[in-house]
PDB file of C-alpha atoms in Angstrom:
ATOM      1  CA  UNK M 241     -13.523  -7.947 -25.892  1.00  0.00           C
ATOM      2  CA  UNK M 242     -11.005  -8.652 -23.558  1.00  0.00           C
ATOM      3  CA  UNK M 243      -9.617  -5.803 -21.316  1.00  0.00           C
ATOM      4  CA  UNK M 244      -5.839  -4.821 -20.882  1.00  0.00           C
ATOM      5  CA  UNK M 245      -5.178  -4.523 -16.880  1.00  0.00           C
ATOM      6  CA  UNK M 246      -5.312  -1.060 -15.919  1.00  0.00           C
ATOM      7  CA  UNK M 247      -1.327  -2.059 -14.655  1.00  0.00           C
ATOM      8  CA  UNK M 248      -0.306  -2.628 -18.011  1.00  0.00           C
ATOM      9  CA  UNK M 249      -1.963   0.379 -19.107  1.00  0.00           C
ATOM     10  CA  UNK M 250       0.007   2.660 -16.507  1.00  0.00           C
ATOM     11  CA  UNK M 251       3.169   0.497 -16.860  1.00  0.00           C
ATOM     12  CA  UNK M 252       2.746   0.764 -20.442  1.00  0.00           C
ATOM     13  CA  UNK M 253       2.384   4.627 -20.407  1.00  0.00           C
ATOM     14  CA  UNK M 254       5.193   5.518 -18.549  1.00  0.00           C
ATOM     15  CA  UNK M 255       7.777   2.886 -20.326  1.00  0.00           C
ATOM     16  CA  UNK M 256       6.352   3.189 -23.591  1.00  0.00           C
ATOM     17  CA  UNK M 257       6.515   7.668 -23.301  1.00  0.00           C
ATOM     18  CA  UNK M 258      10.010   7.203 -22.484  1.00  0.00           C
ATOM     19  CA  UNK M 259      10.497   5.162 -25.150  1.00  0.00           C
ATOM     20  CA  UNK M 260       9.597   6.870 -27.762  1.00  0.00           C
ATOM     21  CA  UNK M 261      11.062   9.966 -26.222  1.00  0.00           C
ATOM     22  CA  UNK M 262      14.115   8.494 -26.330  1.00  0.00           C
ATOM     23  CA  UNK M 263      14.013   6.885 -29.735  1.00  0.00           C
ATOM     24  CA  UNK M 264      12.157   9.679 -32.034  1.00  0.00           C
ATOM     25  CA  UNK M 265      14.063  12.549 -29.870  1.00  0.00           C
ATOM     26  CA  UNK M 266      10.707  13.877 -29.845  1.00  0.00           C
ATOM     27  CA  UNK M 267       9.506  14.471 -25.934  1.00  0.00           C
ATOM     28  CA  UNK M 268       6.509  15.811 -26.983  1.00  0.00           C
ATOM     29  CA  UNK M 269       5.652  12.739 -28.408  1.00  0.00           C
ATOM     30  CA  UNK M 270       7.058  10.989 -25.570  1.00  0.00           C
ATOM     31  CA  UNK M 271       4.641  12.726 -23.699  1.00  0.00           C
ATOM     32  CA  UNK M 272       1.653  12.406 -25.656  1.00  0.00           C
ATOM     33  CA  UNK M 273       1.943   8.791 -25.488  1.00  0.00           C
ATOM     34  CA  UNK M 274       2.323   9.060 -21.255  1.00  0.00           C
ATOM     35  CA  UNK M 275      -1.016  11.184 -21.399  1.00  0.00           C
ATOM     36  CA  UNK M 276      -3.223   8.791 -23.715  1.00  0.00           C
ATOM     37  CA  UNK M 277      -2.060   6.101 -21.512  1.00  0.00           C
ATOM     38  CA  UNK M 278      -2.503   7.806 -18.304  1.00  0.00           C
ATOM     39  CA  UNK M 279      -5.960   9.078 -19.222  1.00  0.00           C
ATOM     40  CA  UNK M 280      -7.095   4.662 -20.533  1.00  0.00           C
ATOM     41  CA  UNK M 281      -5.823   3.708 -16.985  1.00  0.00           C
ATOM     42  CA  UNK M 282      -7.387   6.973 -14.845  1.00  0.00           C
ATOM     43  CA  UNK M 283     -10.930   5.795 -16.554  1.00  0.00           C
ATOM     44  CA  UNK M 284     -10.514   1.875 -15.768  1.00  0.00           C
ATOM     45  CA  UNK M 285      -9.397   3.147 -12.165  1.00  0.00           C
ATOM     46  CA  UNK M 286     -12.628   5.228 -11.996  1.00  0.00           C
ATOM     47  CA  UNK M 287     -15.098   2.465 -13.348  1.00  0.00           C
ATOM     48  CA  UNK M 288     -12.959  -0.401 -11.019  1.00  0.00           C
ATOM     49  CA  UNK M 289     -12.820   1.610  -7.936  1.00  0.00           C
ATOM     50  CA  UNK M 290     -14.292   4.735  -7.496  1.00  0.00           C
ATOM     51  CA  UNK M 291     -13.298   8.513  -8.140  1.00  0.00           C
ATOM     52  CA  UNK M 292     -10.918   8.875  -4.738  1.00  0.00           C
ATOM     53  CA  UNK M 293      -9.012   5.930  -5.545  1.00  0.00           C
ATOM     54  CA  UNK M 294      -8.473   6.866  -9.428  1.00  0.00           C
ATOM     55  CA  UNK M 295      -7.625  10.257  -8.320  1.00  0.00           C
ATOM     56  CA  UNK M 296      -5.107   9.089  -6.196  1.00  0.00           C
ATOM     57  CA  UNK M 297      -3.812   6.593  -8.971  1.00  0.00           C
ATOM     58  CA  UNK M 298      -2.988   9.363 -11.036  1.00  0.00           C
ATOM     59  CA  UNK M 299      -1.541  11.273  -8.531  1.00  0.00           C
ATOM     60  CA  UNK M 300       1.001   8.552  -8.348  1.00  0.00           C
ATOM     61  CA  UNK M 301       0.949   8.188 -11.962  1.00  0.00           C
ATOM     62  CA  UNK M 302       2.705  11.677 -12.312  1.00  0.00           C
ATOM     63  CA  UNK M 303       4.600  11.707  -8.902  1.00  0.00           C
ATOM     64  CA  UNK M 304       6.093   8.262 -10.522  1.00  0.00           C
ATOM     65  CA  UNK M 305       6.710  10.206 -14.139  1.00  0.00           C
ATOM     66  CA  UNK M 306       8.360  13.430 -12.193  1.00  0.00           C
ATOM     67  CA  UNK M 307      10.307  11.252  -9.558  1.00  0.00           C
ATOM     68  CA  UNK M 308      11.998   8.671 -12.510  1.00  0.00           C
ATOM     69  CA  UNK M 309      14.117  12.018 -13.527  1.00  0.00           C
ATOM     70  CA  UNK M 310      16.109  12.274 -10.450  1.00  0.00           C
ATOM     71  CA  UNK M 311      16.434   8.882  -9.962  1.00  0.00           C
ATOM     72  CA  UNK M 312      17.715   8.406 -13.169  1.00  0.00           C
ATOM     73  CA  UNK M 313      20.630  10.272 -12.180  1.00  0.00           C
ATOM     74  CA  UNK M 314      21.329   7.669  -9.738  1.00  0.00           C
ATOM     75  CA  UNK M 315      20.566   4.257 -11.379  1.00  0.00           C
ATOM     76  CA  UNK M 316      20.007   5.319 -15.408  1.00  0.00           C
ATOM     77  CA  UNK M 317      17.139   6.231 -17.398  1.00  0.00           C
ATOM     78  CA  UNK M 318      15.876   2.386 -18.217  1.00  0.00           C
ATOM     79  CA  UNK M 319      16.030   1.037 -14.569  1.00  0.00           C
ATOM     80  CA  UNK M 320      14.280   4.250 -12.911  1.00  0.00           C
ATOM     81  CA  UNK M 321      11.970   3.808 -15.324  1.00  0.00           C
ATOM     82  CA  UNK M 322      11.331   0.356 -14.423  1.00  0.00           C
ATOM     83  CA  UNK M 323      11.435   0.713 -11.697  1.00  0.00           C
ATOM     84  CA  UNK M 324       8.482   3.303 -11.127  1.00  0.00           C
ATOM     85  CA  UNK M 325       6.503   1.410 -13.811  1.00  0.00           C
ATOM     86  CA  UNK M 326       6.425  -1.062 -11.452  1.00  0.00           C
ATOM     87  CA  UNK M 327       5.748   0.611  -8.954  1.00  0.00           C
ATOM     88  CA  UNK M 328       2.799   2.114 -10.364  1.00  0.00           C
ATOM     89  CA  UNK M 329       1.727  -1.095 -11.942  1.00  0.00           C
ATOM     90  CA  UNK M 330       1.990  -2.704  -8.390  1.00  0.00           C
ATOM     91  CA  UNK M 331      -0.313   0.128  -6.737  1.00  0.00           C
ATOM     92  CA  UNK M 332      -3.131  -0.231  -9.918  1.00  0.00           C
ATOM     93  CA  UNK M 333      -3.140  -3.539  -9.561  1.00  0.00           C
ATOM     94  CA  UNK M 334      -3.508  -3.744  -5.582  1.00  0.00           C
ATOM     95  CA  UNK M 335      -6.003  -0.550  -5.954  1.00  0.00           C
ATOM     96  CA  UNK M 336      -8.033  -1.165  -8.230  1.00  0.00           C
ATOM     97  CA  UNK M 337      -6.967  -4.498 -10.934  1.00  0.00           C
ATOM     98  CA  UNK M 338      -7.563  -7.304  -7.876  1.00  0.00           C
ATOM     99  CA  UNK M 339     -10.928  -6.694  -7.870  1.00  0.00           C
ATOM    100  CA  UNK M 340     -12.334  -7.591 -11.193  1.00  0.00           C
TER     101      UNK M 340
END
């Protein structure tokens, strides 16, 4: 079985809760969708590097999730969320990704 990088996973997560946010007007959903996703990546972080780095993965996870809002006021919704998708996919993959 071939395995989805933990930085698509998080990347995923965070564009694809927005998403359907956005397009069901449901946040809740929305949200569930950020936590299933954020959950897959925390447990690919923990079995690819260890319990301090997946812990502070998903730290930045939800600082990335929370910070998008204000930014969005600056840039828009779809580039801050880019924006820290990348982000977080950029961290995952240095973190924990380049090593398998």
């Amino acid at each position: 079985m071939v395995r989805v990088p933990s930085a698509v996973i998080a990347a995923g997560g965070l564009v694809g809760g927005y998403g359907v946010a956005r397009w069901t007007r449901q946040r809740p959903l929305g949200g569930v969708v950020l936590a299933v996703a954020g959950a897959a990546a925390a447990r690919q972080w923990q079995q690819q590097a260890g319990g301090k780095a997946a812990g502070a993965l998903t730290a930045t996870y939800v600082a990335a999730f929370a910070g998008s809002h204000p930014l969005a006021k600056r840039v828009g919704a779809w580039p801050s969320v880019f924006g820290v998708a990348g982000a977080v996919a950029l961290a995952s993959w240095a973190v924990a990704d380049r090593r398998g």
